[in-house]
Amino acid sequence: MTKAEIVNEIANKTGLEKVATMQVVESFMEEVEKSLESGENVYLRGFGSFIVKKRAAKIARNISKNTSLEIPEHNIPAFKPAKTFVAKVSKL
């Protein structure tokens, strides 16, 4: 499902205009992004959590050149679904 399809579904269910619905969806995504950039997690009860995970530093190898490269510690965004959400999906 694409963002446009999500906007269409929400607009049909709520009766809002697609332009207004698109603004709401875009605003939601921007707020989640800002929160994760500042190191704050976003918790949506019954749906899941958008969290920041810390990856440890590690040594990577370039096999073709036979060299090693150190990848520094860094943060990555992740999504952890709620137990109720996982239960609904696992029934499929």
Short mmCIF file of C-alpha atoms in Angstrom, two decimals:
data_model
loop_
_atom_site.label_atom_id
_atom_site.label_comp_id
_atom_site.label_asym_id
_atom_site.label_seq_id
_atom_site.Cartn_x
_atom_site.Cartn_y
_atom_site.Cartn_z
CA MET A 1 0.00 0.00 0.00
CA THR A 2 1.40 3.40 -0.96
CA LYS A 3 1.02 6.74 0.79
CA ALA A 4 -1.50 7.83 -1.85
CA GLU A 5 -3.60 4.71 -1.21
CA ILE A 6 -3.49 5.36 2.53
CA VAL A 7 -4.63 8.95 1.96
CA ASN A 8 -7.49 7.73 -0.26
CA GLU A 9 -8.65 5.19 2.35
CA ILE A 10 -8.55 7.71 5.20
CA ALA A 11 -10.32 10.36 3.10
CA ASN A 12 -13.07 7.88 2.18
CA LYS A 13 -13.55 6.73 5.79
CA THR A 14 -13.50 10.18 7.39
CA GLY A 15 -15.14 12.28 4.69
CA LEU A 16 -12.23 14.74 4.68
CA GLU A 17 -10.80 16.13 1.47
CA LYS A 18 -7.78 14.30 0.07
CA VAL A 19 -5.65 17.46 0.28
CA ALA A 20 -6.39 17.87 3.99
CA THR A 21 -5.82 14.18 4.61
CA MET A 22 -2.47 14.34 2.79
CA GLN A 23 -1.42 17.26 5.01
CA VAL A 24 -2.32 15.27 8.13
CA VAL A 25 -0.39 12.20 6.97
CA GLU A 26 2.62 14.32 5.96
CA SER A 27 2.53 16.16 9.31
CA PHE A 28 2.41 12.87 11.20
CA MET A 29 5.42 11.55 9.31
CA GLU A 30 7.35 14.80 9.88
CA GLU A 31 6.66 14.71 13.63
CA VAL A 32 7.80 11.09 13.90
CA GLU A 33 10.95 11.98 11.95
CA LYS A 34 11.68 15.03 14.15
CA SER A 35 11.20 13.00 17.31
CA LEU A 36 13.55 10.26 16.15
CA GLU A 37 16.14 12.83 15.03
CA SER A 38 16.15 14.30 18.54
CA GLY A 39 16.51 10.83 20.08
CA GLU A 40 12.92 10.53 21.35
CA ASN A 41 10.91 7.38 20.71
CA VAL A 42 7.29 7.55 19.50
CA TYR A 43 4.81 5.19 21.17
CA LEU A 44 1.40 4.48 19.59
CA ARG A 45 -0.62 2.25 21.92
CA GLY A 46 -2.06 -0.77 20.13
CA PHE A 47 0.00 -0.12 16.98
CA GLY A 48 3.69 -0.03 17.85
CA SER A 49 6.72 2.10 18.57
CA PHE A 50 9.09 4.01 16.36
CA ILE A 51 12.40 3.74 18.16
CA VAL A 52 16.04 4.72 17.74
CA LYS A 53 18.43 1.77 17.93
CA LYS A 54 22.14 2.17 18.53
CA ARG A 55 24.41 0.03 16.35
CA ALA A 56 27.81 -0.81 17.78
CA ALA A 57 31.02 -0.06 15.93
CA LYS A 58 32.27 -2.94 13.81
CA ILE A 59 34.92 -3.92 11.30
CA ALA A 60 33.74 -4.56 7.74
CA ARG A 61 35.77 -6.21 4.99
CA ASN A 62 36.03 -5.41 1.32
CA ILE A 63 36.68 -8.88 -0.09
CA SER A 64 37.63 -7.73 -3.59
CA LYS A 65 40.39 -5.39 -2.33
CA ASN A 66 41.18 -7.46 0.78
CA THR A 67 40.95 -4.42 3.05
CA SER A 68 39.20 -3.70 6.34
CA LEU A 69 37.07 -0.70 7.14
CA GLU A 70 35.83 0.40 10.55
CA ILE A 71 32.16 1.40 10.67
CA PRO A 72 31.61 3.72 13.64
CA GLU A 73 28.81 3.43 16.17
CA HIS A 74 25.60 4.93 14.77
CA ASN A 75 21.85 5.17 15.33
CA ILE A 76 19.17 3.73 13.07
CA PRO A 77 15.38 4.13 13.11
CA ALA A 78 13.31 1.02 13.74
CA PHE A 79 9.67 0.02 14.20
CA LYS A 80 8.57 -2.39 16.90
CA PRO A 81 4.94 -3.53 16.46
CA ALA A 82 2.63 -3.89 19.46
CA LYS A 83 1.66 -7.38 20.59
CA THR A 84 -1.97 -6.88 19.51
CA PHE A 85 -0.81 -5.74 16.07
CA VAL A 86 1.44 -8.78 15.70
CA ALA A 87 -1.40 -11.06 16.78
CA LYS A 88 -3.73 -9.63 14.11
CA VAL A 89 -1.12 -9.99 11.35
CA SER A 90 -0.11 -13.50 12.40
CA LYS A 91 -3.71 -14.71 11.91
CA LEU A 92 -3.43 -14.12 8.14
#
